[in-house]
Amino acid sequence: MTRHSQTPAATPADFRMVVETAPAVRRPRPKGGEGVAPHGRLRPAPARASEPEASDPRAIGKRQASIGAALQAAGALLFIGQAALIAYGIDAIAAGAGVAALLLPAGIVLALGVLRAGLEAAGGRLCHHAARAALTALRGRVGLALAVRSPLDRERPAAGLAASAIAEQAEAVVPYLSRFRPARMRATFVPLVIFAVVLPLSWAAALVLLVALPLIPLFMALIGMRAQAASEAQLAQMGDMNGFLLDRLRGLSTIRALDAVDLTAARLRASAEDLRARTMAVLRIAFLSSAVLELFSALGVAMVAVYVGFHLLGTMEFGTWGGRLSLGEGLFILMLAPAFFEPMRDLSAVWHDRAAGEAAFATLDRLSMPGLPLPGADVVGPEPRAAAPAPGVELRAVSFRHAGGTAPFDAFSLAVRPGERVALLGPSGTGKSTLLALVAGLAPVAAGEVRIGGVALAPETAADLRAGMAWIGQRPHFFAGSLRANVALGRPEISAEAVDEALTFSVLGGVTAGRHGIGVGEDGAGLSGGEALRLAVARAAVDPRVQLVLADEPTAHLDAATAAEMTEALLTLASGRTLIVATHDPVLAARMDRIVRLEARA
């Protein structure tokens, strides 16, 4: 790489412009003393006993969920008392007892029913609240992980995939935590208690239950492995389809210009058909698991019923501990047989929730994996500061490598004087945009050092230094709303007068004249390329702290007239500020104080 100096051909006019501020991810100040000192300095956080729970969203509300599951299990066990009282009442009626003898047992049965319903409702509510808390924590962790990843990270997930995972697929976590885990606890304890109650009455009936029960989880486990794989494939296809749809919606104008609407619709239809097939495969497996459980539970109940019936008729004398079962004991065992399999039934009904929930956890865990970090993203944003003089920029033997191992430059050095206007000129792939991103602190350098105004760009200083920078990208992002809202971006320190001043400047040349009261669509819908760049200029023009301007291909994809207006705007902006521009445009580069030519590496 070589450098080439050139003097400007014109002097900028005397009015102010500031460009879109480079993003600085701000993290809410944590509780318990963790955070940063003023000016974005890190300070260590004290050790906390709840750190494992905070690091794993599955553990959020675990105690509350355990209490809820225990309440539901206790409610299920109350049926044993109800069944005993009902069997006692029928046995008493068969023995000739009157209605008066049944009033007390009937009242107790009613009271136990009300208590059972209350315990199950309270337990379900606790489990649901714990599941929602865990989902909120999980979404927060994934959102933070995505926010602190550098824009230069080539492994960043597509926006459509991330949005689908966080908004849609993450909802599968709630039924998994609120229904499957309590059902699993009931399936673990309730059959054991019922078995312990039946065994003293009839070892034969208890043996039938004991033999039939293990077959159900065995076959469910075999089916469950296939169900989880099918759920993961279905969720992956859903994310891919959402990402494909979002990308095509963003490029709808290009698709229409190329007359590729029918081709895009056909691809979307094929993707939707694939998703339908995968969804039906998941449902088939879910229905199969339910059928397997119903088969074995029905066989178990039928075998117990056959034994009790023949035993009461005197055909089968064995199976008890020396005596014959009474009518009440036989009815009691018969009523407990379906309750013995009921927890497994409930578990089968939510087995699909387990498969979908584990698949959702796996997807969200992948999204929360650390990637190329954004320096200073884990530092609370700096306090508002007064405007500083235009800083100098120095790159000392800077090297950078992408995730694939490619290195656009190695041991690159550059010094930009305060207030100087510098153009980075070179063909695509020479690292112009990457250099700007490193200066903006959007990615860490592999080697070397970047200094802004004499301060080394490091994780603890990046957020504070970015507050004094401004960035113009090739495709600025805008939100659906008014022009003023897109300029202010909710920054409380920006006054309405400053917004009006920035908008007045942004309509220079009539680019956005008459648009003050007209809203902007999502992602800048309704704006041309030149208008979007002008609005990006107005967005940052309200911040007087900005003294370093970074512009990435500001005249790319613009016609000659609009490119000339944008060039004049940048020169006006650079008055009293430091300006670094990455460009292919020799006309724009010629207007800078100096040109740094970047050459492709062999």
Coordinates of C-alpha atoms in Angstrom, one line a residue:
M1 CA 0.0 0.0 0.0
T2 CA 1.2 3.5 -0.7
R3 CA 0.1 7.0 0.2
H4 CA -0.5 9.9 -2.0
S5 CA -1.1 13.5 -0.9
Q6 CA -3.2 16.0 -2.7
T7 CA -4.4 19.5 -1.8
P8 CA -8.1 20.4 -2.0
A9 CA -9.6 22.2 -4.9
A10 CA -12.2 24.1 -2.9
T11 CA -12.8 25.5 0.6
P12 CA -16.0 24.4 2.4
A13 CA -18.7 27.0 3.1
D14 CA -19.3 28.2 6.6
F15 CA -22.3 26.2 7.9
R16 CA -22.5 23.2 10.1
M17 CA -23.3 19.5 9.3
V18 CA -22.9 16.4 11.3
V19 CA -23.4 12.9 10.1
E20 CA -25.1 9.9 11.5
T21 CA -23.4 8.9 14.8
A22 CA -21.6 5.6 14.9
P23 CA -23.6 3.1 17.0
A24 CA -22.5 2.6 20.6
V25 CA -24.4 -0.3 22.2
R26 CA -25.4 0.7 25.7
R27 CA -26.1 -1.8 28.4
P28 CA -28.5 -1.1 31.3
R29 CA -26.6 -0.7 34.5
P30 CA -26.7 -4.0 36.4
K31 CA -27.8 -4.4 39.9
G32 CA -25.5 -5.3 42.8
G33 CA -22.8 -2.8 42.0
E34 CA -21.8 -4.2 38.6
G35 CA -21.2 -1.6 36.0
V36 CA -18.7 1.1 35.0
A37 CA -17.3 4.2 36.6
P38 CA -17.9 7.6 34.9
H39 CA -16.6 8.1 31.4
G40 CA -17.3 4.5 30.5
R41 CA -14.6 2.9 32.8
L42 CA -15.1 -0.7 33.8
R43 CA -15.2 -1.5 37.5
P44 CA -15.3 -5.1 38.8
A45 CA -18.5 -6.6 40.0
P46 CA -18.6 -8.3 43.4
A47 CA -19.2 -12.0 43.6
R48 CA -22.8 -13.0 44.0
A49 CA -24.3 -16.3 45.1
S50 CA -26.9 -16.2 42.3
E51 CA -24.4 -16.0 39.5
P52 CA -25.1 -19.5 38.1
E53 CA -28.8 -18.8 38.0
A54 CA -28.2 -15.5 36.2
S55 CA -25.9 -17.1 33.7
D56 CA -28.4 -19.9 32.8
P57 CA -31.9 -18.7 31.8
R58 CA -33.2 -22.2 32.5
A59 CA -32.5 -21.7 36.2
I60 CA -34.5 -18.4 36.4
G61 CA -37.5 -19.1 38.6
K62 CA -36.4 -22.7 39.2
R63 CA -37.5 -22.6 42.8
Q64 CA -40.9 -21.1 41.9
A65 CA -41.3 -23.8 39.2
S66 CA -40.4 -26.6 41.6
I67 CA -43.0 -25.4 44.1
G68 CA -45.6 -25.2 41.3
A69 CA -44.8 -28.7 40.1
A70 CA -44.9 -30.0 43.7
L71 CA -48.4 -28.4 44.2
Q72 CA -49.7 -30.1 41.1
A73 CA -48.2 -33.4 42.1
A74 CA -49.9 -33.0 45.6
G75 CA -53.2 -32.2 43.9
A76 CA -52.9 -35.4 41.8
L77 CA -52.2 -37.5 44.9
L78 CA -55.4 -36.2 46.6
F79 CA -57.3 -38.4 44.2
I80 CA -56.1 -41.4 46.2
G81 CA -58.1 -40.2 49.1
Q82 CA -61.1 -39.5 46.9
A83 CA -61.0 -42.9 45.4
A84 CA -60.8 -44.6 48.8
L85 CA -63.8 -42.6 50.1
I86 CA -65.9 -43.4 46.9
A87 CA -65.0 -47.1 47.1
Y88 CA -65.9 -47.1 50.8
G89 CA -69.3 -45.5 50.1
I90 CA -70.1 -48.0 47.3
D91 CA -69.1 -50.9 49.6
A92 CA -71.3 -49.4 52.4
I93 CA -74.3 -49.1 50.0
A94 CA -73.8 -52.8 49.0
A95 CA -73.8 -53.7 52.7
G96 CA -77.1 -51.9 53.2
A97 CA -76.0 -48.6 54.7
G98 CA -78.3 -45.6 54.5
V99 CA -77.8 -42.2 53.0
A100 CA -76.9 -40.7 56.3
A101 CA -73.8 -42.8 56.5
L102 CA -72.6 -41.4 53.1
L103 CA -72.9 -37.7 53.9
L104 CA -69.6 -37.3 55.6
P105 CA -67.6 -39.2 53.0
A106 CA -69.3 -37.3 50.2
G107 CA -68.5 -34.0 51.9
I108 CA -64.8 -35.0 52.3
V109 CA -64.7 -36.0 48.6
L110 CA -66.1 -32.6 47.7
A111 CA -63.6 -30.8 49.9
L112 CA -60.7 -32.8 48.5
G113 CA -61.9 -32.0 45.0
V114 CA -62.0 -28.3 45.7
L115 CA -58.6 -28.5 47.3
R116 CA -57.2 -30.5 44.4
A117 CA -58.5 -28.0 41.9
G118 CA -57.0 -25.1 43.9
L119 CA -53.6 -26.8 44.2
E120 CA -53.4 -27.6 40.5
A121 CA -54.5 -24.0 39.5
A122 CA -51.9 -22.5 41.9
G123 CA -49.2 -24.8 40.7
G124 CA -50.0 -24.1 37.1
R125 CA -49.9 -20.4 37.7
L126 CA -46.5 -20.6 39.4
C127 CA -45.0 -22.7 36.7
H128 CA -46.3 -20.4 34.0
H129 CA -44.9 -17.3 35.7
A130 CA -41.5 -19.0 36.2
A131 CA -41.5 -20.1 32.5
R132 CA -42.3 -16.5 31.3
A133 CA -39.5 -15.2 33.5
A134 CA -37.0 -17.7 32.1
L135 CA -38.1 -16.8 28.5
T136 CA -37.6 -13.1 29.2
A137 CA -34.1 -13.7 30.6
L138 CA -33.3 -16.0 27.6
R139 CA -34.5 -13.4 25.1
G140 CA -32.5 -10.7 27.0
R141 CA -29.3 -12.9 26.8
V142 CA -29.7 -13.6 23.1
G143 CA -30.5 -9.9 22.4
L144 CA -27.4 -8.8 24.3
A145 CA -25.3 -11.4 22.6
L146 CA -26.4 -10.2 19.2
A147 CA -26.0 -6.5 20.2
V148 CA -22.4 -6.9 21.3
R149 CA -21.3 -8.7 18.1
S150 CA -19.3 -6.6 15.7
P151 CA -20.9 -5.6 12.3
L152 CA -17.8 -7.1 10.7
D153 CA -18.6 -10.5 12.2
R154 CA -19.3 -12.7 9.1
E155 CA -20.9 -15.3 11.4
R156 CA -23.7 -13.0 12.5
P157 CA -27.1 -14.6 11.9
A158 CA -29.4 -13.2 9.3
A159 CA -31.9 -10.6 10.7
G160 CA -34.8 -12.8 9.6
L161 CA -33.5 -15.9 11.3
A162 CA -32.7 -14.0 14.5
A163 CA -36.1 -12.3 14.6
S164 CA -37.9 -15.6 14.0
A165 CA -35.9 -17.3 16.7
I166 CA -36.5 -14.6 19.3
A167 CA -40.1 -13.8 18.5
E168 CA -41.6 -17.1 17.4
Q169 CA -39.4 -20.1 18.2
A170 CA -38.6 -18.8 21.7
E171 CA -42.3 -19.1 22.6
A172 CA -41.9 -22.9 22.5
V173 CA -39.8 -22.5 25.8
V174 CA -42.9 -21.6 27.8
P175 CA -45.0 -24.8 27.3
Y176 CA -41.8 -26.8 27.8
L177 CA -41.0 -25.3 31.1
S178 CA -44.6 -24.7 32.4
R179 CA -46.2 -28.0 31.2
F180 CA -43.6 -30.7 30.5
R181 CA -41.4 -30.3 33.6
P182 CA -44.4 -30.5 36.0
A183 CA -45.8 -33.4 34.1
R184 CA -42.4 -35.1 34.3
M185 CA -42.4 -34.6 38.1
R186 CA -46.0 -36.1 38.4
A187 CA -45.0 -39.0 36.2
T188 CA -42.0 -39.7 38.5
F189 CA -43.7 -39.6 41.9
V190 CA -47.5 -40.2 41.5
P191 CA -47.2 -43.8 40.0
L192 CA -44.8 -44.7 42.8
V193 CA -47.2 -43.6 45.5
I194 CA -50.1 -45.4 43.9
F195 CA -48.0 -48.5 43.5
A196 CA -47.1 -48.3 47.2
V197 CA -50.9 -48.0 48.0
V198 CA -52.0 -50.9 45.8
L199 CA -49.2 -53.3 46.8
P200 CA -50.5 -54.1 50.4
L201 CA -53.9 -54.9 48.9
S202 CA -52.9 -57.1 45.9
W203 CA -49.4 -58.0 44.8
A204 CA -50.8 -59.3 41.5
A205 CA -52.5 -56.0 40.6
A206 CA -49.3 -54.1 41.6
L207 CA -47.2 -56.4 39.5
V208 CA -49.4 -55.8 36.4
L209 CA -49.0 -52.0 36.9
L210 CA -45.3 -52.4 37.5
V211 CA -44.8 -54.4 34.3
A212 CA -46.9 -52.2 32.1
L213 CA -45.4 -48.9 33.2
P214 CA -41.8 -49.1 32.0
L215 CA -42.8 -50.0 28.5
I216 CA -44.4 -46.5 28.1
P217 CA -41.2 -44.4 28.7
L218 CA -39.1 -46.8 26.8
F219 CA -41.1 -46.4 23.6
M220 CA -41.6 -42.7 24.2
A221 CA -37.8 -42.2 24.5
L222 CA -37.3 -44.0 21.2
I223 CA -40.0 -41.8 19.6
G224 CA -38.7 -38.7 21.4
M225 CA -35.3 -38.8 19.8
R226 CA -36.9 -38.7 16.4
A227 CA -39.3 -36.0 17.5
Q228 CA -36.6 -33.7 18.7
A229 CA -34.7 -34.1 15.4
A230 CA -37.8 -33.3 13.5
S231 CA -38.6 -30.3 15.6
E232 CA -35.1 -28.9 15.1
A233 CA -35.4 -29.4 11.4
Q234 CA -38.8 -27.7 11.4
L235 CA -37.5 -24.7 13.4
A236 CA -34.5 -24.3 11.2
Q237 CA -36.7 -24.3 8.1
M238 CA -38.9 -21.7 9.7
G239 CA -36.0 -19.5 10.4
D240 CA -34.6 -19.9 6.9
M241 CA -38.0 -19.1 5.3
N242 CA -38.3 -15.9 7.5
G243 CA -34.8 -14.8 6.6
F244 CA -35.5 -15.4 2.9
L245 CA -38.8 -13.5 3.1
L246 CA -37.2 -10.5 4.9
D247 CA -34.4 -10.3 2.4
R248 CA -36.8 -10.4 -0.5
L249 CA -39.0 -7.8 1.0
R250 CA -36.0 -5.5 1.4
G251 CA -35.0 -6.0 -2.2
L252 CA -38.5 -5.8 -3.6
S253 CA -37.8 -2.9 -5.8
T254 CA -34.8 -4.7 -7.3
I255 CA -36.8 -7.9 -7.8
R256 CA -39.4 -5.9 -9.7
A257 CA -36.8 -4.1 -11.8
L258 CA -35.3 -7.5 -12.8
D259 CA -38.7 -9.0 -13.5
A260 CA -38.0 -11.8 -11.0
V261 CA -41.3 -11.6 -9.0
D262 CA -42.6 -14.9 -10.3
L263 CA -39.3 -16.7 -9.6
T264 CA -39.1 -15.3 -6.1
A265 CA -42.7 -16.3 -5.5
A266 CA -42.0 -19.8 -6.7
R267 CA -39.0 -20.1 -4.4
L268 CA -41.1 -18.8 -1.4
R269 CA -43.8 -21.3 -2.3
A270 CA -41.3 -24.1 -2.4
S271 CA -39.9 -23.0 1.0
A272 CA -43.4 -22.9 2.5
E273 CA -44.2 -26.3 1.2
D274 CA -41.1 -27.7 2.7
L275 CA -42.0 -26.1 6.0
R276 CA -45.5 -27.6 5.8
A277 CA -44.0 -31.1 5.2
R278 CA -41.7 -30.8 8.1
T279 CA -44.5 -29.5 10.4
M280 CA -46.7 -32.5 9.4
A281 CA -43.8 -34.8 10.2
V282 CA -43.5 -33.3 13.7
L283 CA -47.3 -33.7 14.2
R284 CA -47.2 -37.4 13.0
I285 CA -44.6 -38.2 15.6
A286 CA -46.5 -36.4 18.3
F287 CA -49.6 -38.4 17.5
L288 CA -47.6 -41.6 17.3
S289 CA -46.3 -41.0 20.8
S290 CA -49.8 -40.5 22.1
A291 CA -51.0 -43.6 20.5
V292 CA -48.2 -45.7 22.0
L293 CA -49.0 -44.5 25.5
E294 CA -52.7 -45.0 25.1
L295 CA -52.1 -48.5 23.9
F296 CA -50.0 -49.6 26.8
S297 CA -52.0 -47.7 29.4
A298 CA -55.3 -49.2 28.1
L299 CA -53.7 -52.7 28.2
G300 CA -52.5 -52.2 31.8
V301 CA -55.9 -50.9 33.0
A302 CA -57.7 -53.8 31.2
M303 CA -55.4 -56.4 32.8
V304 CA -56.0 -55.0 36.2
A305 CA -59.8 -54.9 35.6
V306 CA -59.8 -58.5 34.4
Y307 CA -57.9 -59.7 37.4
V308 CA -60.1 -57.8 39.9
G309 CA -63.3 -59.0 38.2
F310 CA -62.3 -62.7 38.2
H311 CA -60.9 -62.4 41.7
L312 CA -64.2 -61.0 43.0
L313 CA -66.1 -63.8 41.2
G314 CA -63.9 -66.3 42.9
T315 CA -62.2 -67.6 39.7
M316 CA -58.8 -66.3 40.6
E317 CA -58.0 -66.8 44.3
F318 CA -54.3 -65.7 44.1
G319 CA -52.8 -62.3 44.1
T320 CA -53.5 -61.1 47.6
W321 CA -51.7 -61.4 50.9
G322 CA -53.7 -64.3 52.3
G323 CA -57.3 -63.1 52.0
R324 CA -59.8 -62.1 49.3
L325 CA -60.4 -58.6 48.2
S326 CA -63.6 -57.0 49.3
L327 CA -65.9 -55.1 47.0
G328 CA -64.5 -51.8 48.3
E329 CA -60.9 -52.9 47.9
G330 CA -61.5 -54.1 44.4
L331 CA -63.2 -50.9 43.4
F332 CA -60.4 -48.9 45.0
I333 CA -57.8 -50.7 42.9
L334 CA -59.8 -50.3 39.8
M335 CA -60.1 -46.6 40.3
L336 CA -56.4 -46.2 41.0
A337 CA -55.4 -48.1 37.8
P338 CA -56.3 -45.3 35.4
A339 CA -54.8 -42.7 37.8
F340 CA -51.6 -44.8 37.8
F341 CA -51.2 -44.2 34.1
E342 CA -52.7 -40.7 34.0
P343 CA -49.4 -38.9 34.7
M344 CA -47.8 -40.8 31.9
R345 CA -50.7 -39.7 29.7
D346 CA -50.2 -36.1 30.6
L347 CA -46.5 -36.5 29.9
S348 CA -47.3 -37.9 26.5
A349 CA -49.6 -35.0 25.7
V350 CA -46.8 -32.6 26.3
W351 CA -44.0 -34.7 24.8
H352 CA -44.1 -32.6 21.7
D353 CA -43.6 -29.5 23.9
R354 CA -40.4 -31.1 25.2
A355 CA -39.1 -31.7 21.7
A356 CA -40.0 -28.2 20.5
G357 CA -38.7 -26.6 23.7
E358 CA -35.3 -28.4 23.5
A359 CA -35.0 -27.4 19.9
A360 CA -35.8 -23.8 20.7
F361 CA -33.2 -23.8 23.5
A362 CA -30.6 -25.2 21.1
T363 CA -31.4 -22.5 18.5
L364 CA -31.3 -19.7 21.1
D365 CA -28.1 -21.1 22.6
R366 CA -26.4 -20.9 19.2
L367 CA -27.6 -17.3 18.7
S368 CA -26.2 -16.4 22.1
M369 CA -22.7 -17.8 21.4
P370 CA -20.0 -15.1 21.4
G371 CA -18.7 -14.0 18.1
L372 CA -16.4 -11.2 17.0
P373 CA -16.9 -8.7 19.8
L374 CA -17.8 -5.1 19.5
P375 CA -15.3 -3.2 21.7
G376 CA -16.8 -1.4 24.6
A377 CA -20.3 -3.0 24.1
D378 CA -20.3 -4.3 27.7
V379 CA -19.6 -0.8 29.0
V380 CA -22.3 1.5 30.1
G381 CA -22.5 4.5 27.8
P382 CA -20.5 7.6 28.8
E383 CA -22.0 10.6 30.5
P384 CA -22.8 13.5 28.1
R385 CA -19.8 15.6 27.5
A386 CA -19.0 18.9 25.8
A387 CA -17.7 19.0 22.3
A388 CA -13.9 18.4 22.1
P389 CA -11.5 19.7 19.4
A390 CA -11.2 17.8 16.2
P391 CA -9.1 14.7 17.1
G392 CA -6.2 13.2 15.2
V393 CA -6.4 9.5 14.2
E394 CA -3.4 7.2 14.3
L395 CA -3.2 3.5 13.3
R396 CA 0.0 1.8 14.4
A397 CA 0.8 -1.4 12.6
V398 CA -2.8 -2.5 12.6
S399 CA -3.8 -6.0 11.4
F400 CA -7.2 -7.6 11.1
R401 CA -8.4 -11.0 10.1
H402 CA -12.0 -12.0 9.2
A403 CA -13.5 -15.2 10.6
G404 CA -12.5 -17.1 7.4
G405 CA -8.8 -16.2 7.9
T406 CA -8.6 -13.6 5.2
A407 CA -6.6 -10.5 6.0
P408 CA -7.4 -7.4 4.0
F409 CA -4.3 -5.7 5.4
D410 CA -1.4 -6.4 7.7
A411 CA 0.7 -4.1 9.8
F412 CA -1.0 -1.0 8.3
S413 CA -0.1 2.4 9.7
L414 CA -1.7 5.8 9.1
A415 CA -1.7 9.1 10.8
V416 CA -4.4 11.7 10.2
R417 CA -3.9 15.2 11.6
P418 CA -6.6 16.9 13.6
G419 CA -9.0 18.6 11.2
E420 CA -7.6 16.8 8.1
R421 CA -9.8 15.4 5.4
V422 CA -8.5 12.1 4.1
A423 CA -9.8 9.8 1.3
L424 CA -9.2 6.0 1.4
L425 CA -9.1 5.2 -2.3
G426 CA -8.8 1.7 -3.8
P427 CA -10.6 -1.2 -5.5
S428 CA -13.1 -3.4 -3.7
G429 CA -11.6 -5.9 -1.2
T430 CA -8.6 -3.7 -0.2
G431 CA -10.1 -3.1 3.3
K432 CA -11.4 0.5 3.1
S433 CA -14.6 -0.2 4.9
T434 CA -12.8 -2.4 7.4
L435 CA -10.3 0.4 8.2
L436 CA -13.2 2.7 8.9
A437 CA -14.9 0.1 11.1
L438 CA -11.7 -0.3 13.1
V439 CA -11.3 3.5 13.6
A440 CA -15.0 3.5 14.8
G441 CA -14.3 0.8 17.3
L442 CA -16.7 -1.6 15.6
A443 CA -14.3 -4.5 15.7
P444 CA -11.1 -5.3 17.7
V445 CA -7.8 -5.3 15.9
A446 CA -5.8 -8.5 15.7
A447 CA -2.6 -6.6 16.3
G448 CA -1.4 -3.0 16.6
E449 CA -3.2 0.0 18.1
V450 CA -5.7 2.6 17.1
R451 CA -5.6 6.0 18.8
I452 CA -8.2 8.7 18.6
G453 CA -7.1 12.1 19.9
G454 CA -4.2 10.5 21.7
V455 CA -6.4 8.0 23.5
A456 CA -6.0 4.3 22.7
L457 CA -9.1 2.7 21.4
A458 CA -9.8 -0.2 23.9
P459 CA -12.9 -1.9 25.3
E460 CA -13.0 0.5 28.3
T461 CA -12.6 3.7 26.1
A462 CA -14.5 2.6 22.9
A463 CA -18.0 3.8 24.1
D464 CA -16.7 7.2 25.1
L465 CA -14.7 7.7 21.9
R466 CA -17.6 6.6 19.7
A467 CA -19.7 9.3 21.3
G468 CA -17.5 11.9 19.5
M469 CA -17.7 10.1 16.1
A470 CA -20.2 10.2 13.2
W471 CA -20.8 7.6 10.6
I472 CA -22.3 7.7 7.1
G473 CA -22.9 4.2 5.8
Q474 CA -23.9 3.2 2.3
R475 CA -27.4 2.1 3.4
P476 CA -28.5 4.0 6.6
H477 CA -31.3 2.3 8.5
F478 CA -34.5 4.2 9.3
F479 CA -37.5 3.3 11.4
A480 CA -41.1 3.8 10.5
G481 CA -42.1 7.2 11.8
S482 CA -41.7 10.9 11.2
L483 CA -38.6 12.6 9.9
R484 CA -38.1 14.3 13.2
A485 CA -38.3 11.0 15.1
N486 CA -35.7 9.5 12.7
V487 CA -33.4 12.5 13.4
A488 CA -33.7 12.7 17.2
L489 CA -33.7 8.9 17.7
G490 CA -35.1 9.4 21.2
R491 CA -32.0 11.1 22.5
P492 CA -33.1 13.3 25.4
E493 CA -30.3 15.8 25.0
I494 CA -31.5 16.7 21.5
S495 CA -33.9 19.7 21.4
A496 CA -36.6 20.3 18.9
E497 CA -34.8 23.4 17.7
A498 CA -31.7 21.4 16.9
V499 CA -33.8 18.8 15.0
D500 CA -35.4 21.6 12.9
E501 CA -32.0 23.1 12.2
A502 CA -30.7 19.7 11.1
L503 CA -33.7 19.1 8.9
T504 CA -33.3 22.6 7.3
F505 CA -29.8 21.7 6.4
S506 CA -30.7 18.3 5.1
V507 CA -33.1 19.7 2.5
L508 CA -30.2 21.6 0.8
G509 CA -30.7 21.4 -2.9
G510 CA -34.4 20.5 -2.5
V511 CA -33.7 16.9 -1.9
T512 CA -36.2 16.6 1.0
A513 CA -38.1 19.8 0.6
G514 CA -41.7 19.5 1.6
R515 CA -41.2 16.2 3.5
H516 CA -41.2 17.6 7.1
G517 CA -44.7 16.3 7.9
I518 CA -44.4 13.1 5.9
G519 CA -43.5 9.9 7.6
V520 CA -40.8 7.5 6.6
G521 CA -41.5 3.8 6.1
E522 CA -39.6 0.9 7.7
D523 CA -36.0 0.7 6.5
G524 CA -36.4 4.1 4.6
A525 CA -39.3 3.0 2.4
G526 CA -40.4 6.0 0.3
L527 CA -36.9 7.6 0.3
S528 CA -34.5 7.6 -2.6
G529 CA -30.8 6.9 -2.1
G530 CA -29.9 10.5 -2.0
E531 CA -32.8 11.4 0.3
A532 CA -31.7 8.6 2.7
L533 CA -28.2 9.9 2.8
R534 CA -29.5 13.4 3.4
L535 CA -31.7 12.2 6.2
A536 CA -28.7 10.3 7.7
V537 CA -26.8 13.6 7.7
A538 CA -29.7 15.3 9.5
R539 CA -29.9 12.5 12.0
A540 CA -26.4 13.3 13.4
A541 CA -26.3 17.0 12.7
V542 CA -28.1 17.6 16.0
D543 CA -25.1 16.3 18.1
P544 CA -22.5 19.0 18.7
R545 CA -20.1 16.5 20.3
V546 CA -19.2 14.9 16.9
Q547 CA -15.7 15.9 15.8
L548 CA -14.6 12.9 13.8
V549 CA -16.6 12.0 10.7
L550 CA -16.3 8.6 9.0
A551 CA -18.1 8.1 5.6
D552 CA -18.2 4.8 3.8
E553 CA -18.9 5.2 0.0
P554 CA -21.2 8.2 0.5
T555 CA -21.5 8.8 -3.2
A556 CA -21.9 5.2 -4.3
H557 CA -25.1 4.3 -6.3
L558 CA -25.9 8.1 -6.8
D559 CA -26.3 9.9 -10.0
A560 CA -23.7 12.6 -10.9
A561 CA -25.8 15.6 -9.7
T562 CA -26.7 14.0 -6.3
A563 CA -23.1 12.8 -5.8
A564 CA -21.9 16.3 -6.3
E565 CA -24.4 17.6 -3.7
M566 CA -23.3 14.9 -1.3
T567 CA -19.6 15.9 -1.9
E568 CA -20.4 19.5 -1.1
A569 CA -22.3 18.4 2.0
L570 CA -19.3 16.3 3.3
L571 CA -16.9 19.2 2.7
T572 CA -19.2 21.5 4.6
L573 CA -19.4 19.0 7.3
A574 CA -15.6 18.7 7.5
S575 CA -15.2 22.4 8.5
G576 CA -13.4 22.2 11.8
R577 CA -13.7 18.5 12.0
T578 CA -11.6 15.4 11.0
L579 CA -13.0 13.6 8.0
I580 CA -12.0 10.1 6.7
V581 CA -13.8 8.9 3.6
A582 CA -13.7 5.4 2.0
T583 CA -14.6 5.7 -1.6
H584 CA -14.2 4.6 -5.2
D585 CA -15.1 8.0 -6.5
P586 CA -12.0 9.9 -7.8
V587 CA -14.0 13.1 -7.9
L588 CA -14.8 12.9 -4.2
A589 CA -11.3 11.8 -3.4
A590 CA -9.8 14.8 -5.3
R591 CA -11.6 17.2 -3.0
M592 CA -9.9 15.8 0.1
D593 CA -6.7 17.1 1.7
R594 CA -4.9 13.8 1.1
I595 CA -5.5 10.5 -0.6
V596 CA -4.4 7.2 0.8
R597 CA -4.4 4.6 -1.9
L598 CA -5.0 1.0 -0.9
E599 CA -3.8 -1.7 -3.2
A600 CA -5.1 -5.3 -3.4
R601 CA -2.9 -7.8 -1.7
A602 CA -1.5 -10.6 -3.9

